[in-house]
mmCIF file of C-alpha atoms in Angstrom:
data_model
loop_
_atom_site.group_PDB
_atom_site.id
_atom_site.type_symbol
_atom_site.label_atom_id
_atom_site.label_comp_id
_atom_site.label_asym_id
_atom_site.label_seq_id
_atom_site.Cartn_x
_atom_site.Cartn_y
_atom_site.Cartn_z
ATOM 1 C CA UNK S 1 -14.995 18.371 -0.637
ATOM 2 C CA UNK S 2 -13.385 17.969 2.777
ATOM 3 C CA UNK S 3 -10.035 16.351 1.953
ATOM 4 C CA UNK S 4 -9.641 15.124 5.455
ATOM 5 C CA UNK S 5 -12.696 12.921 5.074
ATOM 6 C CA UNK S 6 -13.495 12.046 1.448
ATOM 7 C CA UNK S 7 -16.110 9.589 2.541
ATOM 8 C CA UNK S 8 -18.639 12.242 3.821
ATOM 9 C CA UNK S 9 -17.481 12.850 7.369
ATOM 10 C CA UNK S 10 -14.880 10.060 7.122
ATOM 11 C CA UNK S 11 -17.506 7.356 7.206
ATOM 12 C CA UNK S 12 -19.308 5.267 4.618
ATOM 13 C CA UNK S 13 -21.565 2.323 5.203
ATOM 14 C CA UNK S 14 -20.466 -0.444 2.866
ATOM 15 C CA UNK S 15 -22.980 -3.153 2.124
ATOM 16 C CA UNK S 16 -22.269 -6.180 -0.021
ATOM 17 C CA UNK S 17 -24.776 -8.975 -0.402
ATOM 18 C CA UNK S 18 -22.338 -11.661 -1.592
ATOM 19 C CA UNK S 19 -20.760 -12.462 1.772
ATOM 20 C CA UNK S 20 -18.082 -15.013 1.021
ATOM 21 C CA UNK S 21 -17.723 -18.017 3.252
ATOM 22 C CA UNK S 22 -13.952 -17.675 3.252
ATOM 23 C CA UNK S 23 -14.236 -14.402 5.066
ATOM 24 C CA UNK S 24 -16.236 -16.088 7.841
ATOM 25 C CA UNK S 25 -13.810 -19.003 8.211
ATOM 26 C CA UNK S 26 -10.637 -16.904 7.832
ATOM 27 C CA UNK S 27 -9.779 -17.565 11.492
ATOM 28 C CA UNK S 28 -10.013 -21.293 10.793
ATOM 29 C CA UNK S 29 -6.472 -21.088 9.299
ATOM 30 C CA UNK S 30 -5.211 -21.317 12.870
ATOM 31 C CA UNK S 31 -4.768 -24.997 13.558
ATOM 32 C CA UNK S 32 -1.697 -24.774 15.770
ATOM 33 C CA UNK S 33 -1.945 -22.024 18.420
ATOM 34 C CA UNK S 34 0.590 -20.964 21.040
ATOM 35 C CA UNK S 35 -0.581 -19.253 24.160
ATOM 36 C CA UNK S 36 2.083 -17.436 26.185
ATOM 37 C CA UNK S 37 1.780 -17.865 29.950
ATOM 38 C CA UNK S 38 1.255 -15.975 32.298
ATOM 39 C CA UNK S 39 -1.955 -14.602 30.817
ATOM 40 C CA UNK S 40 -5.164 -13.125 32.203
ATOM 41 C CA UNK S 41 -8.405 -15.111 32.149
ATOM 42 C CA UNK S 42 -9.834 -13.289 29.105
ATOM 43 C CA UNK S 43 -6.821 -14.188 26.991
ATOM 44 C CA UNK S 44 -6.861 -17.796 28.161
ATOM 45 C CA UNK S 45 -10.638 -18.140 27.420
ATOM 46 C CA UNK S 46 -10.271 -16.605 23.979
ATOM 47 C CA UNK S 47 -7.366 -18.845 23.105
ATOM 48 C CA UNK S 48 -9.334 -21.883 24.297
ATOM 49 C CA UNK S 49 -12.482 -20.890 22.439
ATOM 50 C CA UNK S 50 -10.575 -20.282 19.241
ATOM 51 C CA UNK S 51 -8.900 -23.651 19.546
ATOM 52 C CA UNK S 52 -12.263 -25.352 20.121
ATOM 53 C CA UNK S 53 -13.998 -23.615 17.217
ATOM 54 C CA UNK S 54 -11.077 -24.449 14.816
ATOM 55 C CA UNK S 55 -10.439 -27.947 16.286
ATOM 56 C CA UNK S 56 -6.919 -26.737 16.682
ATOM 57 C CA UNK S 57 -4.029 -27.722 18.864
ATOM 58 C CA UNK S 58 -3.361 -25.302 21.726
ATOM 59 C CA UNK S 59 0.093 -25.233 23.414
ATOM 60 C CA UNK S 60 0.508 -23.212 26.544
ATOM 61 C CA UNK S 61 4.121 -22.067 26.868
ATOM 62 C CA UNK S 62 5.916 -20.458 29.752
ATOM 63 C CA UNK S 63 9.435 -19.141 29.322
ATOM 64 C CA UNK S 64 11.669 -18.948 32.453
ATOM 65 C CA UNK S 65 15.034 -17.196 32.728
ATOM 66 C CA UNK S 66 18.191 -19.296 32.611
ATOM 67 C CA UNK S 67 19.720 -19.443 36.133
ATOM 68 C CA UNK S 68 23.335 -18.354 36.614
ATOM 69 C CA UNK S 69 25.823 -21.140 35.881
ATOM 70 C CA UNK S 70 26.852 -21.448 39.530
ATOM 71 C CA UNK S 71 23.189 -22.135 40.464
ATOM 72 C CA UNK S 72 22.551 -24.789 37.838
ATOM 73 C CA UNK S 73 24.302 -27.501 39.865
ATOM 74 C CA UNK S 74 24.757 -27.431 43.586
ATOM 75 C CA UNK S 75 26.060 -30.034 46.009
ATOM 76 C CA UNK S 76 23.914 -29.989 49.132
ATOM 77 C CA UNK S 77 24.027 -32.808 51.674
ATOM 78 C CA UNK S 78 26.502 -34.704 49.542
ATOM 79 C CA UNK S 79 24.087 -34.921 46.604
ATOM 80 C CA UNK S 80 24.212 -32.850 43.302
ATOM 81 C CA UNK S 81 21.073 -30.772 42.531
ATOM 82 C CA UNK S 82 20.235 -29.570 39.052
ATOM 83 C CA UNK S 83 18.230 -26.491 39.951
ATOM 84 C CA UNK S 84 17.290 -25.746 36.315
ATOM 85 C CA UNK S 85 15.665 -29.201 35.920
ATOM 86 C CA UNK S 86 13.910 -28.814 39.282
ATOM 87 C CA UNK S 87 12.594 -25.404 38.255
ATOM 88 C CA UNK S 88 11.346 -26.652 34.885
ATOM 89 C CA UNK S 89 9.618 -29.563 36.576
ATOM 90 C CA UNK S 90 7.884 -27.214 39.083
ATOM 91 C CA UNK S 91 6.581 -24.898 36.349
ATOM 92 C CA UNK S 92 5.477 -27.862 34.224
ATOM 93 C CA UNK S 93 3.344 -29.086 37.152
ATOM 94 C CA UNK S 94 1.846 -25.641 37.516
ATOM 95 C CA UNK S 95 0.928 -25.457 33.830
ATOM 96 C CA UNK S 96 -0.671 -28.871 33.776
ATOM 97 C CA UNK S 97 -2.880 -27.894 36.702
ATOM 98 C CA UNK S 98 -3.755 -24.651 34.894
ATOM 99 C CA UNK S 99 -4.928 -26.376 31.735
ATOM 100 C CA UNK S 100 -6.432 -29.508 33.362
ATOM 101 C CA UNK S 101 -10.061 -28.352 33.184
ATOM 102 C CA UNK S 102 -9.888 -27.810 29.407
ATOM 103 C CA UNK S 103 -8.104 -31.121 28.818
ATOM 104 C CA UNK S 104 -11.013 -32.840 30.490
ATOM 105 C CA UNK S 105 -13.372 -31.151 28.039
ATOM 106 C CA UNK S 106 -11.527 -32.840 25.171
ATOM 107 C CA UNK S 107 -9.499 -29.873 23.986
ATOM 108 C CA UNK S 108 -6.167 -30.825 22.359
ATOM 109 C CA UNK S 109 -4.013 -28.869 24.753
ATOM 110 C CA UNK S 110 -0.417 -29.378 25.914
ATOM 111 C CA UNK S 111 2.127 -27.469 27.949
ATOM 112 C CA UNK S 112 5.797 -26.595 27.642
ATOM 113 C CA UNK S 113 8.367 -24.789 29.639
ATOM 114 C CA UNK S 114 11.208 -23.081 27.810
ATOM 115 C CA UNK S 115 14.386 -21.473 29.184
ATOM 116 C CA UNK S 116 15.808 -18.223 27.903
ATOM 117 C CA UNK S 117 14.621 -14.839 26.634
ATOM 118 C CA UNK S 118 10.790 -15.032 26.219
ATOM 119 C CA UNK S 119 10.480 -13.423 22.743
ATOM 120 C CA UNK S 120 13.448 -15.413 21.299
ATOM 121 C CA UNK S 121 12.346 -18.783 22.659
ATOM 122 C CA UNK S 122 8.745 -18.231 21.508
ATOM 123 C CA UNK S 123 9.795 -17.302 17.976
ATOM 124 C CA UNK S 124 12.155 -20.370 17.845
ATOM 125 C CA UNK S 125 9.251 -22.558 18.997
ATOM 126 C CA UNK S 126 6.989 -21.007 16.367
ATOM 127 C CA UNK S 127 9.529 -21.722 13.639
ATOM 128 C CA UNK S 128 10.404 -25.241 14.688
ATOM 129 C CA UNK S 129 6.709 -26.332 15.285
ATOM 130 C CA UNK S 130 5.091 -24.228 12.557
ATOM 131 C CA UNK S 131 2.687 -22.457 14.838
ATOM 132 C CA UNK S 132 -0.102 -20.466 13.099
ATOM 133 C CA UNK S 133 -0.815 -17.945 15.789
ATOM 134 C CA UNK S 134 0.702 -16.565 19.055
ATOM 135 C CA UNK S 135 -1.573 -15.159 21.690
ATOM 136 C CA UNK S 136 -0.457 -13.268 24.807
ATOM 137 C CA UNK S 137 -1.669 -10.781 27.359
ATOM 138 C CA UNK S 138 -0.103 -7.284 26.971
ATOM 139 C CA UNK S 139 2.577 -6.543 29.575
ATOM 140 C CA UNK S 140 1.445 -2.977 30.252
ATOM 141 C CA UNK S 141 -1.867 -1.709 31.584
ATOM 142 C CA UNK S 142 -2.324 1.025 29.045
ATOM 143 C CA UNK S 143 -4.263 4.209 29.754
ATOM 144 C CA UNK S 144 -3.029 7.770 29.804
ATOM 145 C CA UNK S 145 0.724 7.956 29.189
ATOM 146 C CA UNK S 146 1.143 4.269 29.810
ATOM 147 C CA UNK S 147 2.283 2.012 26.958
ATOM 148 C CA UNK S 148 0.345 -1.203 26.586
ATOM 149 C CA UNK S 149 2.958 -3.064 24.667
ATOM 150 C CA UNK S 150 6.410 -3.695 26.164
ATOM 151 C CA UNK S 151 9.583 -5.381 25.000
ATOM 152 C CA UNK S 152 8.334 -9.005 24.622
ATOM 153 C CA UNK S 153 5.206 -8.205 22.639
ATOM 154 C CA UNK S 154 7.014 -5.664 20.477
ATOM 155 C CA UNK S 155 9.785 -8.085 19.570
ATOM 156 C CA UNK S 156 7.242 -10.719 18.660
ATOM 157 C CA UNK S 157 5.405 -8.214 16.476
ATOM 158 C CA UNK S 158 8.706 -7.422 14.717
ATOM 159 C CA UNK S 159 10.172 -10.898 14.293
ATOM 160 C CA UNK S 160 7.630 -13.629 14.826
ATOM 161 C CA UNK S 161 6.745 -15.121 11.410
ATOM 162 C CA UNK S 162 3.104 -15.917 12.268
ATOM 163 C CA UNK S 163 0.384 -13.560 13.370
ATOM 164 C CA UNK S 164 0.681 -12.160 16.855
ATOM 165 C CA UNK S 165 -2.402 -11.364 19.004
ATOM 166 C CA UNK S 166 -1.659 -9.185 22.028
ATOM 167 C CA UNK S 167 -4.742 -8.958 24.283
ATOM 168 C CA UNK S 168 -5.356 -5.942 26.499
ATOM 169 C CA UNK S 169 -6.267 -7.093 30.078
ATOM 170 C CA UNK S 170 -10.066 -6.914 30.324
ATOM 171 C CA UNK S 171 -13.096 -8.651 31.819
ATOM 172 C CA UNK S 172 -15.156 -8.120 28.669
ATOM 173 C CA UNK S 173 -16.012 -11.473 27.021
ATOM 174 C CA UNK S 174 -16.277 -10.254 23.478
ATOM 175 C CA UNK S 175 -15.170 -7.368 21.190
ATOM 176 C CA UNK S 176 -17.832 -4.752 20.357
ATOM 177 C CA UNK S 177 -15.782 -2.799 17.731
ATOM 178 C CA UNK S 178 -12.964 -4.055 15.480
ATOM 179 C CA UNK S 179 -10.770 -1.789 13.356
ATOM 180 C CA UNK S 180 -8.852 -3.022 10.264
ATOM 181 C CA UNK S 181 -6.018 -0.601 9.204
ATOM 182 C CA UNK S 182 -5.145 -0.967 5.467
ATOM 183 C CA UNK S 183 -2.887 0.818 3.096
ATOM 184 C CA UNK S 184 -3.869 -0.089 -0.505
ATOM 185 C CA UNK S 185 -1.502 0.360 -3.428
ATOM 186 C CA UNK S 186 -2.566 -1.051 -6.816
ATOM 187 C CA UNK S 187 1.032 -1.424 -7.864
ATOM 188 C CA UNK S 188 2.261 -3.299 -4.815
ATOM 189 C CA UNK S 189 1.177 -6.960 -4.818
ATOM 190 C CA UNK S 190 2.848 -7.740 -1.497
ATOM 191 C CA UNK S 191 1.136 -4.885 0.323
ATOM 192 C CA UNK S 192 -2.271 -5.743 -1.122
ATOM 193 C CA UNK S 193 -1.827 -9.328 -0.176
ATOM 194 C CA UNK S 194 -1.180 -8.154 3.328
ATOM 195 C CA UNK S 195 -4.224 -5.909 3.195
ATOM 196 C CA UNK S 196 -6.338 -8.870 2.065
ATOM 197 C CA UNK S 197 -5.249 -10.920 5.111
ATOM 198 C CA UNK S 198 -6.014 -7.981 7.422
ATOM 199 C CA UNK S 199 -9.523 -7.645 5.999
ATOM 200 C CA UNK S 200 -10.159 -11.421 6.079
ATOM 201 C CA UNK S 201 -9.152 -11.730 9.712
ATOM 202 C CA UNK S 202 -10.990 -8.535 10.854
ATOM 203 C CA UNK S 203 -14.227 -9.358 9.088
ATOM 204 C CA UNK S 204 -14.113 -13.014 10.251
ATOM 205 C CA UNK S 205 -13.697 -11.896 13.844
ATOM 206 C CA UNK S 206 -16.378 -9.259 13.491
ATOM 207 C CA UNK S 207 -18.749 -11.977 12.287
ATOM 208 C CA UNK S 208 -17.907 -14.356 15.118
ATOM 209 C CA UNK S 209 -18.133 -11.641 17.800
ATOM 210 C CA UNK S 210 -21.155 -9.858 16.268
ATOM 211 C CA UNK S 211 -18.977 -6.810 16.426
ATOM 212 C CA UNK S 212 -19.036 -3.539 14.541
ATOM 213 C CA UNK S 213 -16.363 -3.554 11.806
ATOM 214 C CA UNK S 214 -14.425 -0.411 10.907
ATOM 215 C CA UNK S 215 -11.935 -0.153 8.075
ATOM 216 C CA UNK S 216 -9.397 2.730 8.081
ATOM 217 C CA UNK S 217 -6.969 4.168 5.491
ATOM 218 C CA UNK S 218 -4.787 7.215 6.251
ATOM 219 C CA UNK S 219 -3.193 9.017 3.420
ATOM 220 C CA UNK S 220 -0.814 11.951 3.083
ATOM 221 C CA UNK S 221 -0.052 14.448 0.333
ATOM 222 C CA UNK S 222 3.531 13.809 -0.633
ATOM 223 C CA UNK S 223 5.686 16.919 -0.480
ATOM 224 C CA UNK S 224 2.928 19.039 0.982
ATOM 225 C CA UNK S 225 5.220 20.865 3.501
ATOM 226 C CA UNK S 226 7.669 21.705 0.701
ATOM 227 C CA UNK S 227 4.817 22.924 -1.514
ATOM 228 C CA UNK S 228 3.636 25.311 1.185
ATOM 229 C CA UNK S 229 7.022 27.018 1.712
ATOM 230 C CA UNK S 230 7.196 30.677 0.447
ATOM 231 C CA UNK S 231 10.109 29.796 -1.835
ATOM 232 C CA UNK S 232 7.798 27.534 -3.951
ATOM 233 C CA UNK S 233 5.260 30.244 -4.349
ATOM 234 C CA UNK S 234 2.251 27.997 -5.034
ATOM 235 C CA UNK S 235 -1.253 29.288 -4.405
ATOM 236 C CA UNK S 236 -3.444 27.527 -1.917
ATOM 237 C CA UNK S 237 -5.931 26.738 -4.691
ATOM 238 C CA UNK S 238 -3.155 24.871 -6.690
ATOM 239 C CA UNK S 239 -2.196 22.830 -3.689
ATOM 240 C CA UNK S 240 -5.871 22.149 -2.980
ATOM 241 C CA UNK S 241 -6.355 20.934 -6.542
ATOM 242 C CA UNK S 242 -3.307 18.648 -6.216
ATOM 243 C CA UNK S 243 -4.684 17.327 -2.960
ATOM 244 C CA UNK S 244 -8.072 16.649 -4.546
ATOM 245 C CA UNK S 245 -6.376 14.580 -7.316
ATOM 246 C CA UNK S 246 -4.415 12.562 -4.781
ATOM 247 C CA UNK S 247 -7.520 11.988 -2.661
ATOM 248 C CA UNK S 248 -9.292 10.546 -5.700
ATOM 249 C CA UNK S 249 -6.368 8.155 -6.335
ATOM 250 C CA UNK S 250 -6.503 6.970 -2.733
ATOM 251 C CA UNK S 251 -10.230 6.627 -2.792
ATOM 252 C CA UNK S 252 -10.043 4.573 -6.016
ATOM 253 C CA UNK S 253 -7.358 2.291 -4.568
ATOM 254 C CA UNK S 254 -9.439 1.742 -1.375
ATOM 255 C CA UNK S 255 -12.656 1.106 -3.280
ATOM 256 C CA UNK S 256 -10.820 -1.425 -5.525
ATOM 257 C CA UNK S 257 -9.470 -3.268 -2.459
ATOM 258 C CA UNK S 258 -12.855 -3.285 -0.729
ATOM 259 C CA UNK S 259 -14.607 -4.503 -3.905
ATOM 260 C CA UNK S 260 -12.331 -7.590 -3.881
ATOM 261 C CA UNK S 261 -13.457 -8.593 -0.321
ATOM 262 C CA UNK S 262 -17.148 -9.093 0.202
ATOM 263 C CA UNK S 263 -18.249 -7.658 3.488
ATOM 264 C CA UNK S 264 -21.769 -7.437 4.940
ATOM 265 C CA UNK S 265 -21.345 -4.104 6.699
ATOM 266 C CA UNK S 266 -18.370 -1.975 7.532
ATOM 267 C CA UNK S 267 -17.785 1.647 8.551
ATOM 268 C CA UNK S 268 -15.112 3.075 6.336
ATOM 269 C CA UNK S 269 -12.703 5.820 7.423
ATOM 270 C CA UNK S 270 -10.457 7.439 4.829
ATOM 271 C CA UNK S 271 -8.680 10.344 6.517
ATOM 272 C CA UNK S 272 -5.946 12.628 5.343
ATOM 273 C CA UNK S 273 -3.048 12.558 7.750
ATOM 274 C CA UNK S 274 -0.170 10.414 9.053
ATOM 275 C CA UNK S 275 -1.296 6.927 9.901
ATOM 276 C CA UNK S 276 0.664 6.993 13.128
ATOM 277 C CA UNK S 277 -1.625 9.690 14.408
ATOM 278 C CA UNK S 278 -4.865 8.928 12.434
ATOM 279 C CA UNK S 279 -5.234 5.248 13.301
ATOM 280 C CA UNK S 280 -4.962 5.735 17.096
ATOM 281 C CA UNK S 281 -7.356 8.683 16.919
ATOM 282 C CA UNK S 282 -9.921 6.603 15.145
ATOM 283 C CA UNK S 283 -9.396 3.773 17.674
ATOM 284 C CA UNK S 284 -10.027 6.183 20.533
ATOM 285 C CA UNK S 285 -12.944 8.027 18.961
ATOM 286 C CA UNK S 286 -14.747 4.798 17.981
ATOM 287 C CA UNK S 287 -13.804 3.025 21.264
ATOM 288 C CA UNK S 288 -12.260 0.171 19.314
ATOM 289 C CA UNK S 289 -11.601 -3.085 21.235
ATOM 290 C CA UNK S 290 -9.346 -4.714 18.623
ATOM 291 C CA UNK S 291 -7.027 -3.331 15.974
ATOM 292 C CA UNK S 292 -5.920 -5.577 13.115
ATOM 293 C CA UNK S 293 -2.875 -4.276 11.279
ATOM 294 C CA UNK S 294 0.311 -5.058 9.458
ATOM 295 C CA UNK S 295 3.587 -4.344 11.242
ATOM 296 C CA UNK S 296 6.267 -4.519 8.551
ATOM 297 C CA UNK S 297 7.570 -2.652 5.526
ATOM 298 C CA UNK S 298 9.994 -3.489 2.730
ATOM 299 C CA UNK S 299 13.739 -3.375 3.362
ATOM 300 C CA UNK S 300 15.101 -4.119 -0.121
ATOM 301 C CA UNK S 301 16.295 -7.521 0.941
ATOM 302 C CA UNK S 302 14.391 -10.819 1.336
ATOM 303 C CA UNK S 303 12.693 -10.053 4.625
ATOM 304 C CA UNK S 304 11.021 -7.146 6.350
ATOM 305 C CA UNK S 305 11.317 -4.938 9.368
ATOM 306 C CA UNK S 306 8.677 -3.192 11.472
ATOM 307 C CA UNK S 307 7.908 0.247 10.077
ATOM 308 C CA UNK S 308 8.044 3.554 11.971
ATOM 309 C CA UNK S 309 4.336 4.053 11.306
ATOM 310 C CA UNK S 310 3.535 0.756 12.969
ATOM 311 C CA UNK S 311 5.766 1.611 15.946
ATOM 312 C CA UNK S 312 4.058 4.966 16.311
ATOM 313 C CA UNK S 313 0.610 3.358 16.269
ATOM 314 C CA UNK S 314 1.593 0.809 18.929
ATOM 315 C CA UNK S 315 2.894 3.709 21.052
ATOM 316 C CA UNK S 316 -0.544 5.313 21.040
ATOM 317 C CA UNK S 317 -3.264 2.733 20.861
ATOM 318 C CA UNK S 318 -4.928 1.445 24.048
ATOM 319 C CA UNK S 319 -6.739 -1.670 22.786
ATOM 320 C CA UNK S 320 -5.926 -5.279 21.843
ATOM 321 C CA UNK S 321 -3.888 -5.679 18.622
ATOM 322 C CA UNK S 322 -3.643 -8.499 16.092
ATOM 323 C CA UNK S 323 -0.613 -8.041 13.842
ATOM 324 C CA UNK S 324 0.124 -9.874 10.625
ATOM 325 C CA UNK S 325 3.027 -9.889 8.200
ATOM 326 C CA UNK S 326 3.319 -10.403 4.414
ATOM 327 C CA UNK S 327 3.787 -13.767 2.793
ATOM 328 C CA UNK S 328 7.472 -14.524 2.489
ATOM 329 C CA UNK S 329 8.471 -12.839 5.727
ATOM 330 C CA UNK S 330 11.703 -14.247 7.093
ATOM 331 C CA UNK S 331 12.500 -13.825 10.738
ATOM 332 C CA UNK S 332 15.946 -12.738 11.755
ATOM 333 C CA UNK S 333 15.769 -15.091 14.724
ATOM 334 C CA UNK S 334 17.548 -18.378 14.080
ATOM 335 C CA UNK S 335 17.061 -21.812 15.492
ATOM 336 C CA UNK S 336 19.879 -22.743 17.833
#
């Protein structure tokens, strides 16, 4: 057996006849959506379509920097001018013109201008208004040696309590291939709850987009480097047997997770290797348009932080990303 791909070449076609309705309507949980402006047309169209399909409220938010204190109030021509208020009014006018066509179509859409650091103000707005989803266009262009996700999107992925959907700039109207990255552990209820959310969202989107669904799990052999050192003196056959046993455990955990979530069809990748390298490689090889993944790990306190594996994946992928966090996540950002 090839331990790098226990599912015969790394792929297995999974067919389940009992396709649960809740998988199809998983995206319907989003009833209060925030779209961060400025965004490209594809991001705006997707946010609007999602709001229409879900009969959700869509709020288009733009965050502007706070002007220096000396510029907030000027006396020109004998009259005081509040430049911050004038700037907010100007941007509010632009946003209203931007969304006017959709408002005429009956979509529940509103606009808002915030002042401050974009990521912090968005997170505070999410908390105070109980937003269910944040959508934005990636700051970078991606491609060879170009990171797609910059400071604002990464901070939202770390600390925003609701799912964050970062769209790669594109002219394509729909996704062709969607990848769900999962990490099953039968003894970790929080992690498996997160895996369930990832699968629900990915399968729901794949159904809506008529897209090919991929599910990936990367696993490693704990202590393998140590076991291969001459001082340990283990034969390759012994290490291989140990690896086979671990592969079976991971395969069982993945099969158990998949059995709990009815899917029509999915291409399953179970690959031996570090997830930070394996997931981006699958995304590149399969030409994935959207990656659905979790971004946090346990910290030992009530709350979570983004994991190194997630950071490494974000450094390497060149596609849109929808990130989710476990139930009970508490953002470090506080309301002012």
